[in-house]
Coordinates of N, CA and C in Angstrom, one line a residue:
I269 N 6.5 -10.8 9.0 CA 6.0 -11.0 8.1 C 5.2 -12.6 8.3
K270 N 5.4 -13.6 8.9 CA 4.3 -14.5 9.4 C 3.3 -14.2 9.9
M271 N 2.9 -13.3 10.2 CA 1.9 -13.0 10.9 C 1.0 -12.6 9.3
S272 N 1.8 -11.2 8.7 CA 1.2 -10.4 7.5 C 0.7 -11.8 6.3
Y273 N 1.6 -12.8 6.2 CA 1.6 -14.1 5.6 C 0.7 -15.1 5.9
N274 N 0.0 -15.2 7.3 CA -1.1 -16.1 7.0 C -2.2 -15.6 7.1
L275 N -2.1 -14.0 7.6 CA -3.4 -13.2 7.4 C -4.1 -13.2 5.7
L276 N -2.9 -13.0 5.0 CA -3.5 -13.3 3.6 C -4.4 -14.5 3.2
L277 N -3.6 -15.9 3.8 CA -4.1 -17.2 3.7 C -5.2 -16.8 4.3
E278 N -5.6 -16.9 5.4 CA -6.9 -16.7 5.9 C -7.8 -15.4 5.4
L279 N -7.0 -14.2 4.8 CA -8.5 -13.6 4.1 C -8.7 -14.1 2.7
L280 N -7.5 -15.0 2.2 CA -8.5 -15.9 0.7 C -9.1 -16.9 1.3
E281 N -9.3 -17.8 2.1 CA -10.2 -18.1 2.8 C -11.4 -18.1 2.5
K282 N -11.8 -16.4 3.6 CA -12.7 -16.2 3.8 C -13.4 -15.7 2.6
A283 N -13.0 -15.1 1.6 CA -13.5 -14.4 -0.1 C -13.7 -16.0 -0.8
G284 N -13.2 -17.1 -0.7 CA -13.3 -18.1 -1.3 C -12.5 -18.5 -2.4
R285 N -11.3 -17.8 -2.0 CA -10.9 -17.6 -3.3 C -9.1 -18.5 -3.1
S286 N -8.9 -19.2 -2.0 CA -7.7 -20.1 -1.6 C -7.0 -21.0 -2.9
G287 N -6.0 -20.7 -3.1 CA -5.4 -21.2 -4.1 C -5.1 -20.6 -5.1
E288 N -6.4 -19.6 -5.3 CA -6.1 -19.1 -6.5 C -5.4 -18.2 -6.9
Y289 N -4.6 -17.7 -6.1 CA -4.1 -16.7 -5.8 C -2.2 -16.6 -5.2
E290 N -0.9 -16.6 -5.6 CA -0.1 -16.8 -5.1 C 0.4 -16.2 -4.1
V291 N 0.6 -16.0 -2.5 CA 0.9 -15.6 -1.6 C 2.6 -15.9 -1.1
K292 N 3.4 -14.9 -0.7 CA 5.1 -14.8 -0.9 C 5.4 -14.5 0.5
K293 N 6.5 -14.7 1.1 CA 6.6 -14.4 2.1 C 8.0 -13.3 1.5
G294 N 7.4 -12.0 2.4 CA 8.3 -11.0 1.9 C 9.9 -10.6 2.6
S295 N 10.8 -10.0 2.2 CA 12.1 -9.6 3.2 C 12.3 -8.7 4.2
E296 N 13.1 -9.3 4.7 CA 13.6 -8.1 6.5 C 14.4 -7.1 5.7
P297 N 13.6 -6.2 7.0 CA 14.0 -4.8 6.6 C 16.1 -4.8 6.1
M298 N 15.7 -3.8 5.1 CA 17.3 -3.8 4.8 C 18.0 -3.1 5.4
Q299 N 19.4 -3.5 5.9 CA 20.1 -3.0 6.7 C 21.2 -1.9 6.3
Y300 N 21.5 -2.3 4.8 CA 22.9 -1.5 4.0 C 22.4 -1.1 2.5
A301 N 22.7 0.6 2.2 CA 21.7 1.1 1.4 C 22.6 0.8 -0.1
N302 N 21.8 -0.1 -1.0 CA 22.0 -0.7 -2.4 C 22.8 -2.4 -1.8
T303 N 22.2 -2.2 -1.3 CA 22.6 -3.8 -0.8 C 20.6 -4.6 -0.4
Y304 N 20.3 -5.4 -1.7 CA 19.5 -6.5 -1.0 C 19.1 -7.8 -0.3
N305 N 17.9 -7.8 -0.5 CA 17.5 -8.9 0.7 C 16.8 -10.1 0.2
E306 N 17.2 -11.1 0.2 CA 16.1 -12.2 -0.6 C 14.9 -12.5 0.0
S307 N 14.4 -13.1 -1.0 CA 13.1 -13.8 -0.4 C 11.9 -13.5 -1.5
E308 N 10.9 -15.0 -0.9 CA 9.7 -15.3 -2.2 C 9.3 -14.1 -2.8
G309 N 9.2 -13.4 -2.1 CA 7.9 -12.1 -2.4 C 8.7 -11.4 -3.5
V310 N 10.0 -10.9 -3.2 CA 11.4 -10.1 -4.2 C 11.1 -10.6 -5.6
D311 N 11.7 -12.0 -5.4 CA 11.6 -12.9 -6.5 C 10.4 -13.0 -7.3
F312 N 9.3 -13.4 -6.7 CA 8.3 -12.7 -7.6 C 7.7 -11.7 -8.2
I313 N 8.0 -10.7 -7.4 CA 8.5 -9.1 -8.1 C 8.8 -9.5 -9.4
I314 N 9.9 -9.7 -9.5 CA 10.8 -9.4 -10.8 C 9.7 -10.8 -11.6
Q315 N 9.7 -12.0 -11.3 CA 8.9 -12.8 -12.4 C 8.1 -12.3 -12.5
C316 N 7.7 -11.6 -12.2 CA 5.7 -10.7 -12.7 C 6.0 -9.3 -13.1
A317 N 7.3 -9.0 -13.6 CA 7.7 -7.6 -14.1 C 8.1 -8.0 -15.4
K318 N 8.9 -9.1 -15.3 CA 10.0 -9.9 -16.7 C 8.6 -10.0 -17.6
K319 N 7.0 -10.5 -16.5 CA 6.1 -10.9 -18.2 C 5.7 -9.8 -18.9
A320 N 5.7 -8.2 -17.9 CA 5.1 -6.9 -18.1 C 6.4 -6.4 -19.4
S321 N 5.7 -4.7 -19.6 CA 6.3 -4.4 -20.4 C 6.2 -2.8 -20.4
P322 N 6.8 -1.6 -21.0 CA 6.6 -0.6 -21.3 C 5.2 0.2 -20.9
E323 N 5.1 -0.6 -22.1 CA 3.4 -0.6 -22.9 C 1.8 -1.0 -21.6
Q324 N 2.4 -2.4 -21.7 CA 1.7 -2.6 -20.3 C 2.3 -3.4 -18.7
P325 N 2.6 -2.1 -18.1 CA 3.4 -2.0 -17.0 C 2.9 -3.4 -15.7
L326 N 3.4 -4.0 -15.2 CA 3.0 -4.3 -13.6 C 2.8 -3.1 -12.3
F327 N 1.8 -3.1 -11.8 CA 1.5 -2.4 -11.1 C 1.4 -2.6 -10.1
V328 N 2.4 -2.8 -8.8 CA 3.2 -2.6 -7.3 C 3.1 -1.8 -6.4
I329 N 1.4 -2.9 -5.5 CA 0.9 -1.9 -4.6 C 2.1 -2.4 -3.5
G330 N 2.3 -0.9 -2.6 CA 3.1 -1.4 -1.1 C 2.7 -1.1 -0.2
I331 N 1.7 -1.7 0.4 CA 0.9 -1.3 1.6 C 1.5 -1.6 3.1
G332 N 2.8 -1.7 3.1 CA 3.5 -2.0 4.4 C 4.8 -1.5 3.7
A333 N 6.0 -1.7 4.6 CA 7.2 -1.1 3.9 C 7.3 -1.3 3.4
A334 N 8.7 -0.4 2.0 CA 8.8 -0.3 1.0 C 10.3 -1.3 0.8
T335 N 10.6 -2.4 1.5 CA 11.2 -3.2 1.5 C 11.5 -4.1 0.3
N336 N 10.1 -4.6 -0.2 CA 9.9 -5.8 -1.3 C 10.0 -5.1 -2.7
L337 N 9.6 -4.0 -2.5 CA 10.0 -2.9 -3.9 C 11.2 -2.5 -4.2
A338 N 11.8 -1.8 -3.4 CA 13.2 -1.8 -3.6 C 14.5 -2.3 -3.4
C339 N 14.1 -3.8 -2.8 CA 14.7 -5.2 -3.2 C 14.8 -5.4 -4.6
A340 N 13.6 -5.4 -5.0 CA 13.6 -6.0 -6.4 C 14.0 -5.3 -7.4
I341 N 14.0 -3.9 -7.4 CA 14.5 -3.4 -8.8 C 15.9 -3.2 -8.2
L342 N 16.3 -3.6 -7.2 CA 17.9 -3.1 -6.5 C 19.1 -4.9 -7.1
K343 N 18.2 -5.5 -7.0 CA 18.6 -7.4 -7.9 C 18.4 -7.6 -9.1
A344 N 17.1 -6.7 -10.0 CA 16.8 -6.7 -11.2 C 16.6 -5.2 -11.6
P345 N 17.8 -4.4 -12.0 CA 17.2 -3.3 -12.2 C 16.6 -3.1 -13.8
E346 N 16.7 -4.1 -14.2 CA 16.1 -4.5 -15.7 C 15.1 -4.4 -15.8
I347 N 14.2 -5.0 -14.9 CA 12.6 -4.4 -14.1 C 12.2 -3.5 -14.3
I348 N 12.8 -1.7 -13.9 CA 12.5 -0.7 -13.3 C 11.0 -0.3 -14.6
P349 N 11.9 -0.1 -16.1 CA 10.8 0.3 -17.3 C 9.1 -0.2 -17.4
N350 N 9.5 -1.8 -16.9 CA 7.8 -2.8 -16.9 C 6.8 -2.9 -15.7
V351 N 7.7 -1.6 -14.3 CA 6.5 -1.7 -13.5 C 6.0 -0.3 -12.9
R352 N 5.1 0.1 -12.2 CA 5.0 1.5 -12.0 C 4.2 1.0 -10.1
Y353 N 5.5 1.9 -9.7 CA 4.9 1.3 -8.1 C 4.5 2.3 -7.2
V354 N 3.3 2.1 -6.5 CA 2.5 2.8 -5.6 C 3.1 2.4 -4.0
F355 N 3.6 3.3 -3.5 CA 3.6 2.8 -2.2 C 3.2 4.0 -1.5
H356 N 3.0 3.0 -0.3 CA 1.8 3.8 0.7 C 2.5 4.6 1.9
C357 N 2.8 6.0 2.1 CA 3.9 7.2 2.7 C 2.7 7.6 3.1
R358 N 1.3 7.6 3.5 CA 0.7 8.4 4.2 C 1.2 9.6 5.5
S359 N 1.2 10.7 5.2 CA 2.1 11.5 5.9 C 1.9 12.9 5.5
E360 N 0.1 12.9 4.7 CA 0.0 14.3 3.8 C 0.3 15.7 4.9
E361 N 0.0 15.4 6.2 CA 0.5 16.9 7.3 C 1.3 17.2 7.4
T362 N 2.5 16.4 6.7 CA 3.9 16.6 7.3 C 4.8 17.5 6.2
W363 N 4.2 16.9 4.7 CA 4.8 17.2 3.6 C 4.6 18.7 2.9
P364 N 5.6 19.4 2.8 CA 7.2 19.0 1.9 C 8.5 18.9 2.7
V365 N 8.2 18.9 4.3 CA 9.2 19.0 5.2 C 9.7 17.3 5.8
R366 N 8.8 16.6 5.7 CA 9.0 15.0 6.5 C 8.1 14.2 6.3
S367 N 8.1 13.3 6.3 CA 7.1 11.9 6.4 C 7.1 11.1 7.8
V368 N 6.4 11.4 8.2 CA 6.5 10.9 9.4 C 5.3 9.7 9.4
Q369 N 5.9 8.2 9.3 CA 4.7 7.6 8.7 C 5.3 5.7 8.9
F370 N 4.4 5.0 9.6 CA 4.6 3.9 10.0 C 6.1 2.9 8.5
N371 N 4.7 3.2 7.7 CA 6.1 2.2 6.3 C 6.7 2.4 6.1
V372 N 7.1 4.0 6.5 CA 8.3 4.6 5.8 C 9.3 3.9 6.9
Y373 N 8.9 4.3 8.0 CA 10.1 4.3 9.6 C 10.5 2.9 9.3
G374 N 9.3 2.1 8.4 CA 9.6 0.6 8.5 C 11.2 -0.5 7.8
D375 N 10.9 0.7 7.6 CA 12.4 0.4 6.5 C 12.3 1.4 5.4
I376 N 13.8 2.5 6.5 CA 13.6 3.9 5.7 C 14.6 3.9 4.5
I377 N 15.5 2.6 4.4 CA 16.4 2.4 3.7 C 16.0 2.4 2.4
A378 N 15.2 1.5 2.5 CA 14.0 1.1 1.0 C 13.6 2.5 0.6
A379 N 12.3 3.5 1.5 CA 11.6 4.2 1.0 C 12.9 5.3 0.4
K380 N 14.0 5.3 0.6 CA 15.2 5.9 0.4 C 15.7 5.5 -0.6
T381 N 15.5 4.0 -0.5 CA 15.6 3.6 -2.4 C 14.9 3.9 -3.6
L382 N 13.8 4.1 -3.0 CA 12.5 4.2 -3.9 C 12.0 5.8 -4.7
L383 N 12.4 6.6 -3.4 CA 13.0 8.0 -4.4 C 14.3 8.3 -5.2
E384 N 14.6 7.8 -4.9 CA 16.4 7.7 -5.3 C 16.8 6.9 -6.2
S385 N 15.5 6.1 -7.3 CA 16.0 5.5 -8.1 C 15.2 6.8 -9.4
E386 N 15.4 5.4 -10.6 CA 14.3 5.8 -11.6 C 13.1 4.8 -11.7
V387 N 12.7 4.7 -10.5 CA 11.7 3.5 -11.1 C 10.2 4.5 -11.1
P388 N 9.2 4.6 -12.1 CA 8.5 5.5 -12.0 C 7.2 5.3 -10.3
L389 N 6.9 6.0 -10.1 CA 6.8 6.2 -8.7 C 5.8 7.2 -7.7
V390 N 4.6 6.2 -7.8 CA 3.2 7.4 -6.9 C 3.6 7.4 -5.2
W391 N 3.6 8.3 -5.1 CA 3.7 8.7 -3.5 C 3.2 9.0 -3.1
F392 N 2.0 7.7 -2.6 CA 0.8 7.6 -2.0 C 0.7 8.7 -0.9
D393 N 0.2 9.6 -0.6 CA 0.4 10.4 0.1 C -1.2 10.9 1.4
T394 N -2.1 10.3 1.2 CA -3.9 10.3 1.7 C -3.9 9.0 2.2
G395 N -5.3 9.1 2.8 CA -5.6 7.9 3.1 C -6.4 8.3 4.8
T396 N -5.8 9.3 5.1 CA -6.2 9.5 6.9 C -7.9 9.7 6.9
N397 N -7.9 10.0 6.0 CA -9.5 10.4 6.2 C -10.5 9.2 6.2
L398 N -9.8 8.5 5.7 CA -11.0 7.2 5.7 C -11.3 6.2 6.9
Y399 N -12.1 6.8 7.3 CA -13.2 6.0 8.7 C -13.8 6.0 8.1
A400 N -14.8 4.6 9.0 CA -16.1 4.0 8.9 C -16.8 3.3 10.7
S401 N -17.3 4.0 11.0 CA -18.2 3.9 12.7 C -18.1 2.2 12.5
Y402 N -17.7 1.7 13.8 CA -18.4 -0.1 13.7 C -19.5 -0.1 13.6
E403 N -21.0 1.0 13.7 CA -21.9 1.2 13.4 C -22.2 0.2 11.6
E404 N -21.5 1.2 11.3 CA -21.6 1.7 9.7 C -21.5 0.1 9.1
T405 N -20.0 -0.5 9.5 CA -19.6 -1.7 8.8 C -20.2 -3.0 9.4
K406 N -21.4 -2.9 10.3 CA -22.1 -3.5 11.0 C -23.2 -3.8 9.8
L407 N -23.9 -2.2 9.5 CA -24.5 -2.3 9.0 C -25.0 -2.6 7.7
R408 N -23.5 -2.5 6.6 CA -23.1 -2.5 5.3 C -22.5 -3.4 5.3
L409 N -21.9 -3.9 6.3 CA -20.7 -4.7 5.4 C -20.8 -6.3 5.8
E410 N -20.9 -6.1 7.0 CA -21.2 -7.8 8.1 C -22.4 -8.3 7.0
P411 N -23.7 -7.8 6.6 CA -24.3 -9.2 5.9 C -24.3 -9.7 4.2
K412 N -22.8 -9.1 4.4 CA -22.7 -9.3 2.6 C -21.7 -10.4 3.1
G413 N -22.5 -11.6 2.9 CA -21.8 -13.2 2.9 C -20.6 -13.3 4.1
K414 N -20.3 -14.4 3.6 CA -19.2 -14.9 4.8 C -17.7 -13.6 4.9
L415 N -17.2 -13.6 3.5 CA -16.7 -12.4 3.9 C -16.3 -10.7 4.3
G416 N -18.1 -10.6 3.9 CA -18.4 -9.2 4.5 C -18.5 -9.8 6.4
K417 N -18.8 -10.6 6.7 CA -18.9 -10.7 8.1 C -17.7 -10.9 8.8
Y418 N -16.6 -11.4 8.0 CA -15.0 -11.9 8.3 C -14.9 -10.4 8.9
L419 N -15.0 -9.7 7.6 CA -14.2 -8.5 8.2 C -14.5 -7.6 8.8
H420 N -15.9 -7.5 9.1 CA -16.4 -6.3 10.1 C -16.5 -7.3 11.6
D421 N -16.4 -8.3 11.7 CA -16.0 -9.2 13.0 C -14.8 -8.4 13.5
Y422 N -13.3 -8.7 12.1 CA -12.3 -8.0 12.8 C -11.6 -7.2 13.2
R423 N -13.0 -6.4 13.5 CA -12.3 -5.5 14.3 C -13.0 -5.8 15.9
D424 N -13.5 -6.7 15.9 CA -14.1 -6.8 17.3 C -12.5 -8.2 18.2
R425 N -11.5 -8.0 17.3 CA -10.5 -8.3 17.4 C -9.3 -7.7 18.3
D426 N -9.9 -6.1 18.2 CA -8.7 -5.6 19.1 C -10.0 -4.4 19.5
P427 N -10.0 -3.4 20.6 CA -10.9 -2.5 20.8 C -10.2 -1.3 20.0
Y428 N -9.3 -1.0 19.8 CA -9.1 0.3 18.5 C -9.7 -0.5 17.2
Y429 N -9.5 -1.6 16.5 CA -10.1 -1.6 15.3 C -11.5 -1.1 15.3
A430 N -12.1 -1.1 16.1 CA -14.0 -1.3 16.7 C -14.0 0.7 17.0
R431 N -13.2 1.4 17.3 CA -13.4 2.6 17.3 C -13.7 3.4 16.0
S432 N -14.3 4.5 16.0 CA -15.2 4.9 15.0 C -13.4 6.0 13.9
D433 N -12.6 6.1 14.7 CA -11.7 7.1 14.4 C -10.6 5.9 13.9
K434 N -10.8 4.6 13.2 CA -10.1 3.8 13.4 C -10.1 3.6 11.5
G435 N -8.5 4.1 11.1 CA -8.4 4.3 9.7 C -8.3 2.9 8.9
F436 N -9.2 3.1 8.2 CA -8.9 2.0 6.9 C -8.2 2.6 5.7
F437 N -6.7 2.7 5.9 CA -5.6 4.4 5.5 C -5.3 3.9 3.8
D438 N -5.3 2.3 4.2 CA -4.5 1.8 3.0 C -5.9 1.4 1.4
M439 N -6.5 0.8 2.1 CA -7.4 1.0 1.0 C -7.6 1.8 0.2
A440 N -7.3 3.5 0.3 CA -7.2 4.4 -0.9 C -6.1 3.9 -1.6
D441 N -5.5 3.6 -2.0 CA -4.5 2.7 -2.6 C -5.1 2.5 -3.8
F442 N -6.0 1.3 -3.5 CA -6.3 0.5 -4.6 C -7.7 1.2 -5.0
V443 N -8.1 2.6 -4.8 CA -9.2 3.3 -5.0 C -8.6 3.7 -6.2
F444 N -7.3 4.4 -5.7 CA -6.4 5.1 -7.0 C -6.6 4.1 -8.5
L445 N -5.9 3.3 -7.8 CA -6.2 2.2 -9.2 C -7.0 1.9 -9.7
L446 N -8.2 2.0 -9.0 CA -9.5 1.4 -9.9 C -10.7 2.8 -10.1
D447 N -10.6 3.9 -9.3 CA -11.1 5.1 -10.0 C -9.5 6.7 -9.6
P448 N -9.1 6.6 -11.0 CA -8.1 8.2 -10.0 C -8.9 8.8 -10.0
D449 N -10.0 9.3 -10.5 CA -10.6 10.6 -10.5 C -11.3 10.4 -9.3
A450 N -11.1 9.9 -8.2 CA -11.8 9.7 -6.7 C -10.3 10.7 -5.9
C451 N -9.4 10.3 -6.7 CA -8.3 11.2 -5.9 C -7.9 12.4 -6.6
K452 N -6.5 13.4 -6.0 CA -6.4 14.1 -6.3 C -4.3 14.0 -6.4
S453 N -3.8 14.8 -7.3 CA -2.6 14.3 -7.6 C -1.9 15.7 -8.0
E454 N -0.7 15.4 -7.8 CA 0.4 16.0 -8.5 C 1.4 16.0 -8.4
I455 N 2.3 16.4 -9.9 CA 3.6 15.8 -10.2 C 4.5 16.8 -9.5
V456 N 5.6 16.1 -9.0 CA 6.8 16.9 -8.1 C 7.5 15.8 -8.5
D457 N 9.1 17.3 -8.1 CA 10.6 16.2 -8.0 C 10.4 15.7 -6.8
A458 N 10.8 14.3 -7.1 CA 11.2 13.3 -6.0 C 12.5 13.8 -4.8
P459 N 12.1 14.1 -3.7 CA 12.8 14.7 -3.4 C 13.6 13.4 -2.3
E460 N 15.0 13.6 -1.9 CA 15.9 13.1 -1.7 C 15.6 12.5 0.2
M461 N 16.0 11.7 1.0 CA 14.6 11.9 2.3 C 16.6 11.0 3.3
T462 N 16.3 11.8 4.3 CA 17.2 11.5 5.3 C 17.0 10.4 6.1
R463 N 18.0 10.2 6.8 CA 17.4 8.9 7.6 C 16.5 8.8 8.7
Y464 N 16.3 10.1 9.3 CA 15.1 10.8 10.4 C 14.0 10.7 9.5
M465 N 14.0 10.9 8.2 CA 12.8 10.8 7.9 C 12.8 12.3 7.1
Y466 N 13.6 13.3 7.4 CA 13.5 14.9 6.5 C 13.4 14.9 5.2
F467 N 12.8 15.8 4.3 CA 13.2 15.2 2.8 C 13.9 16.7 2.8
E468 N 15.1 16.3 1.8 CA 15.9 17.5 1.1 C 15.7 17.6 -0.4
H469 N 14.7 18.8 -1.1 CA 14.7 18.9 -1.9 C 15.6 19.0 -3.2
T470 N 16.5 18.2 -3.7 CA 17.4 18.6 -3.6 C 17.1 18.6 -5.9
H471 N 16.2 18.5 -6.3 CA 16.0 18.0 -7.4 C 17.3 17.6 -8.3
R472 N 17.2 16.3 -7.9 CA 18.1 15.7 -8.1 C 17.9 14.2 -8.9
Y473 N 16.5 13.6 -8.5 CA 16.3 12.7 -8.8 C 14.4 12.4 -9.7
G474 N 14.4 13.4 -10.5 CA 13.5 13.4 -11.5 C 12.3 13.2 -10.6
Q475 N 11.4 13.4 -11.4 CA 10.0 13.4 -11.2 C 9.1 12.2 -10.7
M476 N 8.3 12.1 -9.8 CA 6.9 11.5 -9.4 C 5.8 12.2 -9.1
L477 N 4.7 10.7 -8.8 CA 3.2 11.4 -8.8 C 3.2 11.2 -7.2
R478 N 2.3 12.7 -6.7 CA 1.9 12.1 -5.4 C 0.6 12.4 -5.3
V479 N -0.2 11.4 -4.7 CA -1.5 11.6 -4.5 C -1.6 11.9 -2.8
Y480 N -2.3 13.3 -2.7 CA -2.5 13.8 -2.1 C -3.6 13.8 -1.5
E481 N -5.2 13.5 -1.9 CA -6.2 13.5 -1.4 C -7.2 12.4 -2.0
V482 N -8.1 12.1 -1.3 CA -9.1 10.6 -1.8 C -10.1 10.9 -0.6
D483 N -11.3 10.4 -2.1 CA -12.8 11.2 -1.9 C -13.4 9.9 -1.0
L484 N -13.8 9.9 0.7 CA -14.7 8.9 1.4 C -15.3 8.8 0.8
Q485 N -16.4 9.1 -0.3 CA -17.3 8.5 -0.3 C -17.3 7.3 -1.1
K486 N -16.6 7.9 -2.0 CA -16.2 7.3 -3.2 C -15.9 6.1 -2.9
S487 N -14.8 6.2 -2.0 CA -13.7 5.1 -1.6 C -15.0 3.9 -1.4
W488 N -15.4 4.6 0.0 CA -17.1 3.5 0.5 C -17.4 2.5 -0.5
D489 N -17.6 3.9 -1.2 CA -18.9 2.8 -2.3 C -18.1 1.6 -3.1
I490 N -16.8 2.3 -3.7 CA -15.6 1.2 -4.5 C -15.7 -0.1 -3.6
F491 N -15.6 0.1 -2.4 CA -15.2 -0.8 -1.5 C -16.6 -1.9 -1.5
Y492 N -17.9 -1.1 -1.1 CA -18.8 -2.0 -1.0 C -19.3 -3.1 -2.3
D493 N -19.0 -1.7 -3.2 CA -19.3 -2.7 -4.5 C -18.5 -3.8 -5.1
S494 N -17.2 -3.8 -4.6 CA -16.2 -5.1 -4.7 C -16.3 -6.1 -4.1
V495 N -16.5 -6.2 -2.7 CA -17.8 -6.8 -1.7 C -18.7 -7.5 -2.8
D496 N -19.7 -7.0 -3.0 CA -21.0 -7.1 -3.5 C -20.4 -8.3 -4.8
N497 N -19.8 -7.5 -5.7 CA -19.5 -8.0 -6.9 C -18.5 -10.1 -7.1
L498 N -17.6 -9.6 -5.7 CA -17.0 -10.8 -5.0 C -18.4 -11.7 -4.7
N499 N -19.2 -11.5 -4.3 CA -20.1 -12.3 -3.6 C -21.1 -12.9 -4.7
S500 N -21.4 -12.0 -5.9 CA -22.4 -12.4 -6.8 C -21.2 -13.4 -7.8
I501 N -20.3 -13.7 -7.9 CA -19.4 -14.7 -8.5 C -18.9 -15.7 -7.9
Q502 N -19.4 -15.9 -6.5 CA -19.3 -17.2 -5.9 C -19.7 -18.4 -6.3

């Protein structure tokens, strides 16, 4: 939690946006079903959701464990009509049998909570293909101002980050919101999930939107254009 919090502050500073956005620390993983953990992040989701409405909902993207998302709707179930949850659970190769994914494993109870709740849910089940070589980001990203250089140089922090097969999976969730046509999706019945991350298709919990494919070229074009737009208004 502390590492994620500090990295967000660092990223905002490099983007020239320090102090413009609130950054909150989230919850420790859930230990028991239907028992939420308190945190600043949970309260912030609730606070923002109460300002939204079913007609103008709050989109909440979960690119880590589902803890904060699950705890928010357990603590304040009245926000459910006002939110749309996008949970990055990329494990498309094992659907519909199982979810073998780091974010799900990080808090299985929280993921189960989302699937078994009434919250409008986007089960974001793709992004594995979002690769970019070190040479590409050096050419296309490093020259794009302070932020571009920071993002490319971040790849030097670990040999794995510099590999050509290093995926930038979470970027896909934001591509989906910015350009839904860059993704393919389907409406499916929300499954139950066991503590071992296997799906049970009991058809008890309504439906969800499962995003199962994202366009590689469109994703990177949107990303590079976004960095350019940010630089142009600094």
